[in-house]
Structures are given as structure tokens and as C-alpha cells.
PDB file of C-alpha atoms and ligand atoms in Angstrom:
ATOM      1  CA  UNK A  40       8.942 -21.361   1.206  1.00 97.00           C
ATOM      2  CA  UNK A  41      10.980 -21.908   4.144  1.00 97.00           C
ATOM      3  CA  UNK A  42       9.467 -23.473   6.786  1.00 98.00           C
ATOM      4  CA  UNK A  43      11.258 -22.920  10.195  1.00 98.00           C
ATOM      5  CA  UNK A  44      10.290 -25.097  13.210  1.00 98.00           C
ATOM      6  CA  UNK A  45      11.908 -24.561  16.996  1.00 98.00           C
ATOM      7  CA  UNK A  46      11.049 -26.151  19.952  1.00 98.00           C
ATOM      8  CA  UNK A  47       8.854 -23.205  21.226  1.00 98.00           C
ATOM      9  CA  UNK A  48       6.786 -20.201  20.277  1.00 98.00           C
ATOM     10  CA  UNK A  49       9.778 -17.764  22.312  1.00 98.00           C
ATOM     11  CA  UNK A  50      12.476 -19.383  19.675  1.00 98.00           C
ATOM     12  CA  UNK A  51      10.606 -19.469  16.798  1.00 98.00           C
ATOM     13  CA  UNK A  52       9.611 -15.599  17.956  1.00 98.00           C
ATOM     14  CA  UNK A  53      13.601 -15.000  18.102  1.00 97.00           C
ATOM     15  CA  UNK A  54      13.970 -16.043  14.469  1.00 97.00           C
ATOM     16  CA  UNK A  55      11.072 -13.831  12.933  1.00 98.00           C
ATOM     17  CA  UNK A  56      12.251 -10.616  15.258  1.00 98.00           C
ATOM     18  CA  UNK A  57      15.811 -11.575  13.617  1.00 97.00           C
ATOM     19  CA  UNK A  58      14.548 -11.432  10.155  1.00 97.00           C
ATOM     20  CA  UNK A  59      13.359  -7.846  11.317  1.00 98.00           C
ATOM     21  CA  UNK A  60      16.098  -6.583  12.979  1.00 98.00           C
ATOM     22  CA  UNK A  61      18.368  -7.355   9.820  1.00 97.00           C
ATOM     23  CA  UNK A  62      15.937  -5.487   7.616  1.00 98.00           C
ATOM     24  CA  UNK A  63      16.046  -2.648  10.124  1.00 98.00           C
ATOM     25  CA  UNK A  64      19.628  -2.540   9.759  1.00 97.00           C
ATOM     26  CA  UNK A  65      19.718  -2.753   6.144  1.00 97.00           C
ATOM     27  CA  UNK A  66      17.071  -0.447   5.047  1.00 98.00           C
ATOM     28  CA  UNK A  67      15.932   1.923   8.070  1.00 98.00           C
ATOM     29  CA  UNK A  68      13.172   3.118   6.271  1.00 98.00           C
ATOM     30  CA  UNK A  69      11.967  -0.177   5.841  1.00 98.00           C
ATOM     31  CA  UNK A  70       8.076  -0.312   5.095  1.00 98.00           C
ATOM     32  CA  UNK A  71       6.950  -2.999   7.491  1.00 98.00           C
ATOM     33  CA  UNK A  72       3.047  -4.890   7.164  1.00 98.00           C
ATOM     34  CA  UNK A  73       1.790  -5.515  10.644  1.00 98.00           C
ATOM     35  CA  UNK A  74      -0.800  -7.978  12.307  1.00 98.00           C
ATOM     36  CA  UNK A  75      -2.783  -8.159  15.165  1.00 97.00           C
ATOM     37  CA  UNK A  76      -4.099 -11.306  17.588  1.00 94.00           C
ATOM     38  CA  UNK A  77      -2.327 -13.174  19.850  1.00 95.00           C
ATOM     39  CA  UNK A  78       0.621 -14.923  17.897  1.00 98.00           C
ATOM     40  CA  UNK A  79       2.724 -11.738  17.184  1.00 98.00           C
ATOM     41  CA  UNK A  80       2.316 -10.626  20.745  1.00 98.00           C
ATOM     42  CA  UNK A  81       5.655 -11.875  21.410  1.00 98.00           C
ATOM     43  CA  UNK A  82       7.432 -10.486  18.553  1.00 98.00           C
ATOM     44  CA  UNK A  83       6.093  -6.923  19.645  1.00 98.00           C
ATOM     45  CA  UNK A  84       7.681  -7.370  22.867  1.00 98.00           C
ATOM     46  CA  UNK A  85      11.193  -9.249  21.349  1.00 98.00           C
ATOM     47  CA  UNK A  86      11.344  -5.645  18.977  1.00 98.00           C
ATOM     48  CA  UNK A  87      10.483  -4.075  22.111  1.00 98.00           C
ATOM     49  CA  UNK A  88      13.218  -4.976  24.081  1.00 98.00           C
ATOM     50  CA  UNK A  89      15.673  -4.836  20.891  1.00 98.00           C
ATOM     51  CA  UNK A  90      15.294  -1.196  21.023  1.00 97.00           C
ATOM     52  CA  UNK A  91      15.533  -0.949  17.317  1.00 98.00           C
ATOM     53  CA  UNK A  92      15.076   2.617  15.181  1.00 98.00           C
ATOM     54  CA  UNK A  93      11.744   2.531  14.118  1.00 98.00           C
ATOM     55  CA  UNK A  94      12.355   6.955  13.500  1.00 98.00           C
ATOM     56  CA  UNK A  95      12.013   5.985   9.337  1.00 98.00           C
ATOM     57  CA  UNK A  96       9.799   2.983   9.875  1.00 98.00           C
ATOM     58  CA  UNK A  97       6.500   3.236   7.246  1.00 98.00           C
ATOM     59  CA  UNK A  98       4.191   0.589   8.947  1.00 98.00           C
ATOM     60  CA  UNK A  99       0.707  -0.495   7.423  1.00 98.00           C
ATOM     61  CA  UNK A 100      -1.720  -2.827   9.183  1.00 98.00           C
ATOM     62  CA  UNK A 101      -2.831  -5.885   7.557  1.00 98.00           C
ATOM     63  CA  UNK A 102      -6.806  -5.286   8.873  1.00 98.00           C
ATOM     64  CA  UNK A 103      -9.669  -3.440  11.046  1.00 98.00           C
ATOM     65  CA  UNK A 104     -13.094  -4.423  12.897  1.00 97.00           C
ATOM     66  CA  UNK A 105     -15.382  -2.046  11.186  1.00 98.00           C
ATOM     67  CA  UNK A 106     -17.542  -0.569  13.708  1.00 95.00           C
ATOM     68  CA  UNK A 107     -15.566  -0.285  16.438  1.00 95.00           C
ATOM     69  CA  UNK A 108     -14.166   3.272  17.821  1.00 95.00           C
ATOM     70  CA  UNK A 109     -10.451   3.269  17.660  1.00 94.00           C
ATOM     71  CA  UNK A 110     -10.424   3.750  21.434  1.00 94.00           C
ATOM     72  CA  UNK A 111     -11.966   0.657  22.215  1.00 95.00           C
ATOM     73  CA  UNK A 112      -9.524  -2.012  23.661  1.00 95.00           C
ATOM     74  CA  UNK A 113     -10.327  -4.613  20.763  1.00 95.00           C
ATOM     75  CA  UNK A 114      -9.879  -1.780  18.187  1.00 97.00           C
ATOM     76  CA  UNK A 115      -6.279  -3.205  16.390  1.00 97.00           C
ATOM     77  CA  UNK A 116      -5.799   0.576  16.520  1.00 98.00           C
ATOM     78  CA  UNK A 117      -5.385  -0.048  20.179  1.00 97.00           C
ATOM     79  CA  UNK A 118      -3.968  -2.890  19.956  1.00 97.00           C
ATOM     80  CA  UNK A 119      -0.907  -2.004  17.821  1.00 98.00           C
ATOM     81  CA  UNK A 120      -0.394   1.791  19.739  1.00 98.00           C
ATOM     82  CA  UNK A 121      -0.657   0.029  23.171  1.00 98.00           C
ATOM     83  CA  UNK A 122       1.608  -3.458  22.041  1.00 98.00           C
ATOM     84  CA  UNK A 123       4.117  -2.256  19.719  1.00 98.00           C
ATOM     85  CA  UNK A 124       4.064   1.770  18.671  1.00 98.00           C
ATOM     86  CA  UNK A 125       4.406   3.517  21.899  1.00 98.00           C
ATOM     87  CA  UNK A 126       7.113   1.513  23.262  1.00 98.00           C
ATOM     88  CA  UNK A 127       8.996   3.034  20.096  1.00 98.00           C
ATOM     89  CA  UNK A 128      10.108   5.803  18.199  1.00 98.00           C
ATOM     90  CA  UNK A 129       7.662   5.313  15.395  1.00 98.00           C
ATOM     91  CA  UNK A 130       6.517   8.917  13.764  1.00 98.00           C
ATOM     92  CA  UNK A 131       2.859   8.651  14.293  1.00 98.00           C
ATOM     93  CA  UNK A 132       2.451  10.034  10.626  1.00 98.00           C
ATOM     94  CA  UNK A 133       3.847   6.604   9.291  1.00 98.00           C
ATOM     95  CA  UNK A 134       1.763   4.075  11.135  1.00 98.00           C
ATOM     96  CA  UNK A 135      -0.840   3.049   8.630  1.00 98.00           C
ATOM     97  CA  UNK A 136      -3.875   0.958  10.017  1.00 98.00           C
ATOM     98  CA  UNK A 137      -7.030   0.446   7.840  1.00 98.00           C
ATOM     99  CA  UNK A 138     -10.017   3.462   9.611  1.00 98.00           C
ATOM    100  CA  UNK A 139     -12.699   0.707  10.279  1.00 97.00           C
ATOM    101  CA  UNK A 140     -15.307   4.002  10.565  1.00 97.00           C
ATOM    102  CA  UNK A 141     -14.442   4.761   7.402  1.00 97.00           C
ATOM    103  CA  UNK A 142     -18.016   6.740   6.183  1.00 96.00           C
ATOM    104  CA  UNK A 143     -16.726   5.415   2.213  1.00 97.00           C
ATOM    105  CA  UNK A 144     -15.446   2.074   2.935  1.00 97.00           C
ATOM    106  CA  UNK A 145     -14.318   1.237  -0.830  1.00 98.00           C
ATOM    107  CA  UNK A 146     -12.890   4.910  -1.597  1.00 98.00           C
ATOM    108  CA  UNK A 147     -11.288   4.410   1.850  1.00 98.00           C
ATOM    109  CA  UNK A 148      -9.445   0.894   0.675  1.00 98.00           C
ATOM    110  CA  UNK A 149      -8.484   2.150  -2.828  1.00 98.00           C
ATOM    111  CA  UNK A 150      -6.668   5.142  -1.140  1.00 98.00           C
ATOM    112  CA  UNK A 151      -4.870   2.864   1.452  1.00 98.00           C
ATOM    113  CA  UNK A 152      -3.742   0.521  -1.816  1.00 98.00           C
ATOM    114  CA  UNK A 153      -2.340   4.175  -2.897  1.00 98.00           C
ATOM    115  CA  UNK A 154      -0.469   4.684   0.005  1.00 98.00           C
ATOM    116  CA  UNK A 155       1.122   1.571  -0.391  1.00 98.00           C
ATOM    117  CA  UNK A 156       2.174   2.118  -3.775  1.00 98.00           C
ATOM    118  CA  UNK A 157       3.118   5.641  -2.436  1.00 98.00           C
ATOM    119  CA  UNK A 158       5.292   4.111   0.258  1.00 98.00           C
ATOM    120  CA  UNK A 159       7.630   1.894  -2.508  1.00 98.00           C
ATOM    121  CA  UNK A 160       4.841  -1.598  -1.770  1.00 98.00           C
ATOM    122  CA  UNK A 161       5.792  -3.705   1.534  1.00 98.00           C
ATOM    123  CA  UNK A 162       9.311  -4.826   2.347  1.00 98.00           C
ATOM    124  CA  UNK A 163       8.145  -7.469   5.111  1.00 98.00           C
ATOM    125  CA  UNK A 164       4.448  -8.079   5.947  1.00 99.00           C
ATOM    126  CA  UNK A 165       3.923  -9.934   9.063  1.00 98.00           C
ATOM    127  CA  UNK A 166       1.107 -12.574   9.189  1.00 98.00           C
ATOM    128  CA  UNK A 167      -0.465 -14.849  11.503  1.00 98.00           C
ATOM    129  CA  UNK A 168      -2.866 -17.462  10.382  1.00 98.00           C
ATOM    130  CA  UNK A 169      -6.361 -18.255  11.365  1.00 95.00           C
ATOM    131  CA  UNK A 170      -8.128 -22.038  12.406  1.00 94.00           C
ATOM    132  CA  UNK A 171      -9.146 -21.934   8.849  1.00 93.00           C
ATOM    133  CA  UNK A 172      -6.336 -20.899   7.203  1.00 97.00           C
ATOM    134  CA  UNK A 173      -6.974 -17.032   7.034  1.00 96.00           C
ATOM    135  CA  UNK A 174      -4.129 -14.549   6.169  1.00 98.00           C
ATOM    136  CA  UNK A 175      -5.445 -10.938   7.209  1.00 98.00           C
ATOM    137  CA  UNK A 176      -8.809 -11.218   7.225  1.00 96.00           C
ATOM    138  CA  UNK A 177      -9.056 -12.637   4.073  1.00 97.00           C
ATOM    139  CA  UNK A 178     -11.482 -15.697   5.124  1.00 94.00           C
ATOM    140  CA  UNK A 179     -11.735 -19.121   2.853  1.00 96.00           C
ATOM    141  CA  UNK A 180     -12.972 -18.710  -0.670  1.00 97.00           C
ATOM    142  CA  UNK A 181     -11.548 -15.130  -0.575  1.00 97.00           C
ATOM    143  CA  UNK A 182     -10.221 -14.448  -3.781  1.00 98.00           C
ATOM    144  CA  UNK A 183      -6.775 -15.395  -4.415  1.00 98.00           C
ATOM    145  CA  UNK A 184      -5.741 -11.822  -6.380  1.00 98.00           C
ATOM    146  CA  UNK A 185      -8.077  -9.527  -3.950  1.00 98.00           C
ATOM    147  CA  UNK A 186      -7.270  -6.447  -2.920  1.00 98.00           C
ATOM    148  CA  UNK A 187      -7.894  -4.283   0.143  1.00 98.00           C
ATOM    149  CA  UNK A 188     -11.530  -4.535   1.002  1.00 98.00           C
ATOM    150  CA  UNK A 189     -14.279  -5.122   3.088  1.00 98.00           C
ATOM    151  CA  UNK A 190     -14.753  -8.896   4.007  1.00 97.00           C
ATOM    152  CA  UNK A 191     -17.633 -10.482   6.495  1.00 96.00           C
ATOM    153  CA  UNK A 192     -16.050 -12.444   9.036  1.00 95.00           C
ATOM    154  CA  UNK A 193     -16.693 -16.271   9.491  1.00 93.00           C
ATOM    155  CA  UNK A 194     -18.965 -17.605  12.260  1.00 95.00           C
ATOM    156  CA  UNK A 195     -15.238 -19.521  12.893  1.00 91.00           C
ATOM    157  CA  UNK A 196     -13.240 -16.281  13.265  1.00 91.00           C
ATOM    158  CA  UNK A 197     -15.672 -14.691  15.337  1.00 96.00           C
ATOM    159  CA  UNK A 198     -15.854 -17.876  17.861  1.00 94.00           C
ATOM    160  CA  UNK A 199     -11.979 -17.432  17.597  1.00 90.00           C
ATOM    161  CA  UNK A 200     -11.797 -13.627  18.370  1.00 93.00           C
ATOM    162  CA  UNK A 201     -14.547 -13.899  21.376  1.00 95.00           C
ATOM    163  CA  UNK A 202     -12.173 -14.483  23.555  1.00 93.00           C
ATOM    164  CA  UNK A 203     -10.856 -10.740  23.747  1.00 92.00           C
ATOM    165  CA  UNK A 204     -14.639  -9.739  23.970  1.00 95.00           C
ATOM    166  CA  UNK A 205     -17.077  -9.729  26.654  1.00 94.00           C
ATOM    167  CA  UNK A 206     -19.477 -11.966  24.525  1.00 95.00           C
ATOM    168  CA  UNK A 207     -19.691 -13.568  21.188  1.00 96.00           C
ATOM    169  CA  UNK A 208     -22.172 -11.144  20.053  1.00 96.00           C
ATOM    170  CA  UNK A 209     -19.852  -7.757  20.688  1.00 95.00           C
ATOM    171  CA  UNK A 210     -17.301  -9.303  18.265  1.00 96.00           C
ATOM    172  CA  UNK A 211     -17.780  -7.582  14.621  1.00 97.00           C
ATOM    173  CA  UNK A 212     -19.282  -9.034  12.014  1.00 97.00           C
ATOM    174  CA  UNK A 213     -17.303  -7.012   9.057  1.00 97.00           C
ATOM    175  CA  UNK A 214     -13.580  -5.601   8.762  1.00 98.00           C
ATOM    176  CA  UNK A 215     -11.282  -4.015   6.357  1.00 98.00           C
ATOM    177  CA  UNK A 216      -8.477  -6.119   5.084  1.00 98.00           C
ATOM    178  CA  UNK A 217      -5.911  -6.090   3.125  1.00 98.00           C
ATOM    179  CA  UNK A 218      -6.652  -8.301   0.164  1.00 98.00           C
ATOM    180  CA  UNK A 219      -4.439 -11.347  -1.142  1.00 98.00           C
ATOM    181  CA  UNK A 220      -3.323  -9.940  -4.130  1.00 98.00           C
ATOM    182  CA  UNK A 221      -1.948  -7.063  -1.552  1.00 98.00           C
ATOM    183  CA  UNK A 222      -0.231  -9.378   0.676  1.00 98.00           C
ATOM    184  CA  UNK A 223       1.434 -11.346  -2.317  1.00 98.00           C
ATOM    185  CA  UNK A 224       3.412  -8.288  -3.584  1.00 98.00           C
ATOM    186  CA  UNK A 225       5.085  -7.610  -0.196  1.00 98.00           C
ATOM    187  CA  UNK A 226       8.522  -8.481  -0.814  1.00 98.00           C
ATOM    188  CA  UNK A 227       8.836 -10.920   1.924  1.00 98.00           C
ATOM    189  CA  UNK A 228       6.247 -12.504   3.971  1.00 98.00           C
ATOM    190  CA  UNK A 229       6.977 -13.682   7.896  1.00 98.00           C
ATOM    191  CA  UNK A 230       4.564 -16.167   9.256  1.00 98.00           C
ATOM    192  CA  UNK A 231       3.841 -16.721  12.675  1.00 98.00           C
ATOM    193  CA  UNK A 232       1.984 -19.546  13.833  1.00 98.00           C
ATOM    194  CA  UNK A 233       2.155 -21.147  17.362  1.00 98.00           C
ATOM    195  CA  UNK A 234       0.016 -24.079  19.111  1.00 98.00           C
ATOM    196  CA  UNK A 235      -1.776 -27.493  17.980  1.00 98.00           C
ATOM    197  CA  UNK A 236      -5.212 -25.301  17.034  1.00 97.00           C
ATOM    198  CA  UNK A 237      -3.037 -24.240  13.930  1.00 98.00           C
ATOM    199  CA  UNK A 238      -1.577 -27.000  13.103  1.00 98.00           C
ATOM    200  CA  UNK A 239      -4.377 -28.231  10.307  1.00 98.00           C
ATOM    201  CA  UNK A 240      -4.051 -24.933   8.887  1.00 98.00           C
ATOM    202  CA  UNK A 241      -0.478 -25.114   8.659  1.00 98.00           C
ATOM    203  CA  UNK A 242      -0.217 -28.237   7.419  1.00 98.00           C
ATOM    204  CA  UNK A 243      -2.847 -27.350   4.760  1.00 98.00           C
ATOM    205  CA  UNK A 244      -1.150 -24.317   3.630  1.00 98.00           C
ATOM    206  CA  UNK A 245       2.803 -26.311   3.620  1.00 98.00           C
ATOM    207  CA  UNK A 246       1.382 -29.667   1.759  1.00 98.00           C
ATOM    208  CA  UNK A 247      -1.852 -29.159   0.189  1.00 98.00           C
ATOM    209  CA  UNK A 248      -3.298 -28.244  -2.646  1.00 98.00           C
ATOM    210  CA  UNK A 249      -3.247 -23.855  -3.443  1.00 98.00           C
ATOM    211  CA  UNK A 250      -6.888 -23.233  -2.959  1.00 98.00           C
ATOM    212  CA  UNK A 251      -9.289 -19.890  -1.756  1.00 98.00           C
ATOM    213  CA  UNK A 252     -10.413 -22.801   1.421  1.00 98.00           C
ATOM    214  CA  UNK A 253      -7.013 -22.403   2.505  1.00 98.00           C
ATOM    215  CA  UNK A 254      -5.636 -18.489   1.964  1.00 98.00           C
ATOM    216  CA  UNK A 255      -2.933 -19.110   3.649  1.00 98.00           C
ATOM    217  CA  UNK A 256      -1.989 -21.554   0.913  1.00 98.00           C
ATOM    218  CA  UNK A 257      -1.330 -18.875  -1.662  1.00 98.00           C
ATOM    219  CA  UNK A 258       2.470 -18.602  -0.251  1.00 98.00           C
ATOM    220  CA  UNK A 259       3.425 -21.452  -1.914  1.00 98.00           C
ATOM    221  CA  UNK A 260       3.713 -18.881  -5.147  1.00 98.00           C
ATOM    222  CA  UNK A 261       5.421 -16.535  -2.720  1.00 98.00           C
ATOM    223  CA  UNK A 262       9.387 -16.160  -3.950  1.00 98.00           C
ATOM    224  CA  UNK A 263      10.189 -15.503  -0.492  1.00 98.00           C
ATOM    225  CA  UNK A 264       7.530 -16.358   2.549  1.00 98.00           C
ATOM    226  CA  UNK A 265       8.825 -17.364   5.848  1.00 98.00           C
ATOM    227  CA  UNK A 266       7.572 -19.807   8.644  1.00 98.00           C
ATOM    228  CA  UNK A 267       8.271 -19.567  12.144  1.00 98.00           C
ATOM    229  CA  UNK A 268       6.359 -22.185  13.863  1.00 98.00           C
ATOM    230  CA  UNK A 269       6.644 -23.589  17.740  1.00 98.00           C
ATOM    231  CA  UNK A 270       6.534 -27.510  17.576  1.00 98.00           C
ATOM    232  CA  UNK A 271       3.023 -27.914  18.050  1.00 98.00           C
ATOM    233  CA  UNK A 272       1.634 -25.713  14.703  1.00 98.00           C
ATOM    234  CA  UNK A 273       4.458 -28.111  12.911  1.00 98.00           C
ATOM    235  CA  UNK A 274       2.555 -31.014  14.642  1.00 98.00           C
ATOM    236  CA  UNK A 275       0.675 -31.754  11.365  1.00 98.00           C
ATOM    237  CA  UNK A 276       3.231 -31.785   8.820  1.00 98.00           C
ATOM    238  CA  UNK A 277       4.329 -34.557   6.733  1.00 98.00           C
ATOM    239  CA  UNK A 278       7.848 -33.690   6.306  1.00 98.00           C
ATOM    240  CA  UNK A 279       8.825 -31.961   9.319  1.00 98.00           C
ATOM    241  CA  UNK A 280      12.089 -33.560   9.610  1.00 98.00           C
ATOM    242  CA  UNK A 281      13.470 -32.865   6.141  1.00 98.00           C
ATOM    243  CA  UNK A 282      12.549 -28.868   7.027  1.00 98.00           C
ATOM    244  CA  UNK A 283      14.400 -29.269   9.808  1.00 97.00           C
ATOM    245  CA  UNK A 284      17.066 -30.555   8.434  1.00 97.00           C
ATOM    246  CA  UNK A 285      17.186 -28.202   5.876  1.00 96.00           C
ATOM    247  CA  UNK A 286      17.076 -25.661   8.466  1.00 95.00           C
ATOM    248  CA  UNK A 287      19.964 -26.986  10.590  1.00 94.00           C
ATOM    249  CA  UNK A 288      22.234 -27.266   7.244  1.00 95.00           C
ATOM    250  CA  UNK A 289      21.504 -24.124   5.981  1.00 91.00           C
ATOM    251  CA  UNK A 290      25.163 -22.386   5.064  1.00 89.00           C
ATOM    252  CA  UNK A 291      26.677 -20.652   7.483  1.00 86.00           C
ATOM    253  CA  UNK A 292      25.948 -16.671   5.112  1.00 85.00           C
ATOM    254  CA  UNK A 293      22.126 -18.085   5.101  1.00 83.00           C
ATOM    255  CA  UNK A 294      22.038 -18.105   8.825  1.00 82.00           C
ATOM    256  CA  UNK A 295      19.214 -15.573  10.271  1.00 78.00           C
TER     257      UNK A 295
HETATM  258  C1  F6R B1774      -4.904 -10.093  12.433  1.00 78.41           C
HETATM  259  C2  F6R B1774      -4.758 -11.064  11.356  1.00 78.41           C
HETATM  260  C3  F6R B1774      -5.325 -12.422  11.490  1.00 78.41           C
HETATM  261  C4  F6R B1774      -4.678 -13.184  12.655  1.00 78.41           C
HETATM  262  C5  F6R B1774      -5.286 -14.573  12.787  1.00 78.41           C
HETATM  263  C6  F6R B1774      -4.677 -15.345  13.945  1.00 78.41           C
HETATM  264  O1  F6R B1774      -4.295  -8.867  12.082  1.00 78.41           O
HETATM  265  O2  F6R B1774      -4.208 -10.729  10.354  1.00 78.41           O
HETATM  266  O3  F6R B1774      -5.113 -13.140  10.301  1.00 78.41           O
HETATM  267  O4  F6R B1774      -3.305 -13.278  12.416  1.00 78.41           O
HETATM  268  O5  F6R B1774      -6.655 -14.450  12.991  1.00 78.41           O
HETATM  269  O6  F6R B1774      -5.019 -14.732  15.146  1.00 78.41           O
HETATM  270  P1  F6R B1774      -4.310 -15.155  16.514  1.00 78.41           P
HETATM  271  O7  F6R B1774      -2.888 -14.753  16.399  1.00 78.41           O
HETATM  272  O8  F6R B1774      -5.026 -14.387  17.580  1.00 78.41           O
HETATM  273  O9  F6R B1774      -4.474 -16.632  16.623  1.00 78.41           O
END
């Protein structure tokens, strides 16, 4: 793992829309895993403003509220079109984002584990991490080799989410996510995590234990997982200073 800390959520933003960038260059048909929420909203806009070819992009969402209509602001179908694919030249045939009105749910998440497969499997999946240490939607005690599925969100994640919602009780209770076991076989994992309510998680995930209370914590088996974090998610880790120090000696071909 390589755990990047910068002063801020804008620099540590910089870094992960780097790590893109370079992939963009090197393989411009780059199949890219996407999230949703607040922490990536900033490296939308930093790709945004890159103006980067996204004409041979593949892009597949990490996860959906079931339930929703894809028109509805909270959809993550609206969220990713209105944040991040119209501001590009994406082909609309290659954005990927799991149908949460799916009539056959299951058949629905086997065929988007297909499409991955079809697609050559994830060069860079982005990730953002929940209060309890959720990757995707994959909530604690998910298992650590699932695959795309539906999961029940926690009463946690759905005091989390409220925010974007009127009221606590329009947030879904169920969504389609990618599983674990998906996540671990994109080639390289970015993840975002920004402010003091993530810090625990982080912290968790970095220095603990690998465990299913802490999904996030499966990256530690990860060959090649990434963490850009503002000061304040690093708040809670033990050996901050030796990552950053690792960081600022990195050789000058390793720098991003
Ligand atoms: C969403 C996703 C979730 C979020 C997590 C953090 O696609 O994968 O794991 O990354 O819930 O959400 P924010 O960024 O809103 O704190």
C-alpha cells in the first residue's frame, strides 16, 4: 500500500487525478471503476478541467440505490452524467453503472461481472470509504471474496447519505454493488478519503487487523492500492510520519 498524505483534500485530489491522467496517456482505452459521494467530487472536476480523452474510456460504476429512477438527482446515474460524463467525450455506450431497477437483480449482477471480464477486468477503480470502513457498498461483515450483488445498507450509511435527501426515510434501503472480490482484481486501486469523520476508518484499514468489520481493510492484500488522504483522514494513523517520509523520498522515476 502506499499511503499518500498532503496538507489538503485539493492536493491530495491533484495526486489521484495524476495517477489518472498518466494512465490516460498510457493506455487510452483505459477501463476506469468509478465512485460516487462527496470525496471524488473534486477529482471529477480536476479531470474536468484536464480536458483529458475519455473517446476510448470503458468506465464501470462501483454501485446503485435500487429503487430509485435514474432521473432522480440522488440516482449515481445522475450523479456521474451530471459530475463527470457530460463535461467529456465519454461514448455513452462505455459508461457502465449498475441498473438499480433491474426487474432480475442477480441475472442483472452476473451479466455486469461479464462485462467486466468482457472489457479486459479494471485498470484503476476509484474508491472512497465509508464511517465504517465501506468500499462500494460493500458494508462490514461483507464478504471478503464477494462479488457484484445486492447488499442492504447500514442504518450508519443511510444516516451518512441523508444528507443529499430530503429526509432519512427517502434514502434507500438496498443497492447493487460491486462485490470485494470484484474490486480486488482491478489492477490498481485509488483511494480517496478526506476529513476527521474518516479518519477511524482509515486508520483501521492502514494498521489494523484484515477483517469483513473493516472492508476497506482488504487492500492491505492489494499489490498495488493507493491512498490519497487530506491531513485530517491521516489524523488517526500511527505512523504518519514514516509515510510521509517515504513519500517525500520516493525516487525521482517513482514520482506521480
Ligand atoms: C459510492 C461508494 C461509497 C462512498 C462512501 C463515501 O460510490 O462507493 O463507498 O465512497 O460511502 O462516501 P462520501 O464520499 O460521500 O463520504
Amino acid at each position: 500500500m502506499e499511503i499518500i498524505i498532503q496538507p489538503t483534500a485539493e492536493a491530495a485530489t491533484s495526486v489521484a487525478a495524476r495517477v489518472i491522467a498518466r494512465l490516460l496517456n498510457e493506455k487510452p482505452n483505459a477501463v476506469i471503476g468509478l465512485a460516487t459521494g462527496s470525496t471524488p467530487l473534486l477529482l471529477y472536476r480536476a479531470l474536468i478541467d484536464m480536458k483529458l480523452d475519455w473517446s476510448r474510456v470503458t468506465t464501470f460504476n462501483l454501485d446503485e440505490y435500487i429503487g430509485l429512477p435514474k432521473e432522480h438527482p440522488q440516482s449515481y446515474y445522475s450523479f456521474m452524467w451530471d459530475n463527470l460524463f457530460r463535461h467529456t467525450n465519454i461514448a455513452p455506450e462505455n459508461v457502465h453503472i449498475p441498473d438499480g431497477n433491474a426487474k432480475d437483480i442477480p441475472g442483472f449482477c452476473a451479466a455486469y461481472e461479464q462485462r467486466i471480464r468482457d472489457a479486459g477486468g479494471i485498470d484503476l477503480q476509484v474508491l472512497g470509504i465509508g464511517t465504517d470502513g465501506h468500499i462500494g457498498f460493500n458494508e462490514p461483515t461483507s464478504s471478503l471474496a464477494s462479488r457484484t450483488r445486492i447488499k442492504t445498507l447500514t442504518p450508519q450509511t443511510r444516516q451518512d447519505n441523508a444528507r443529499f435527501f430530503a429526509s432519512l426515510d427517502e434514502v434507500p434501503t438496498h443497492c447493487i454493488t460491486m462485490g470485494i472480490g470484484t474490486i480486488m482484481e482491478a489492477r490498481h486501486n485509488l483511494m480517496l478519503a478526506f476529513g476527521a469523520n474518516k479518519a477511524h476508518a482509515i486508520a483501521e484499514a492502514v494498521e489494523g487487523p484484515i477483517t469483513a468489520i473493516n472492508p476497506a481493510s482488504i487492500l492491505q492484500m492489494h499489490p498495488d492500492a493507493k491512498f490519497c488522504l487530506d491531513a485530517d483522514a491521516a489524523g488517526e494513523l500511527k505512523r504518519a510520519d514514516y509515510y510521509r517520509w517515504v513519500y517525500d523520498n520516493k525516487p525521482e522515476w517513482q514520482h506521480l
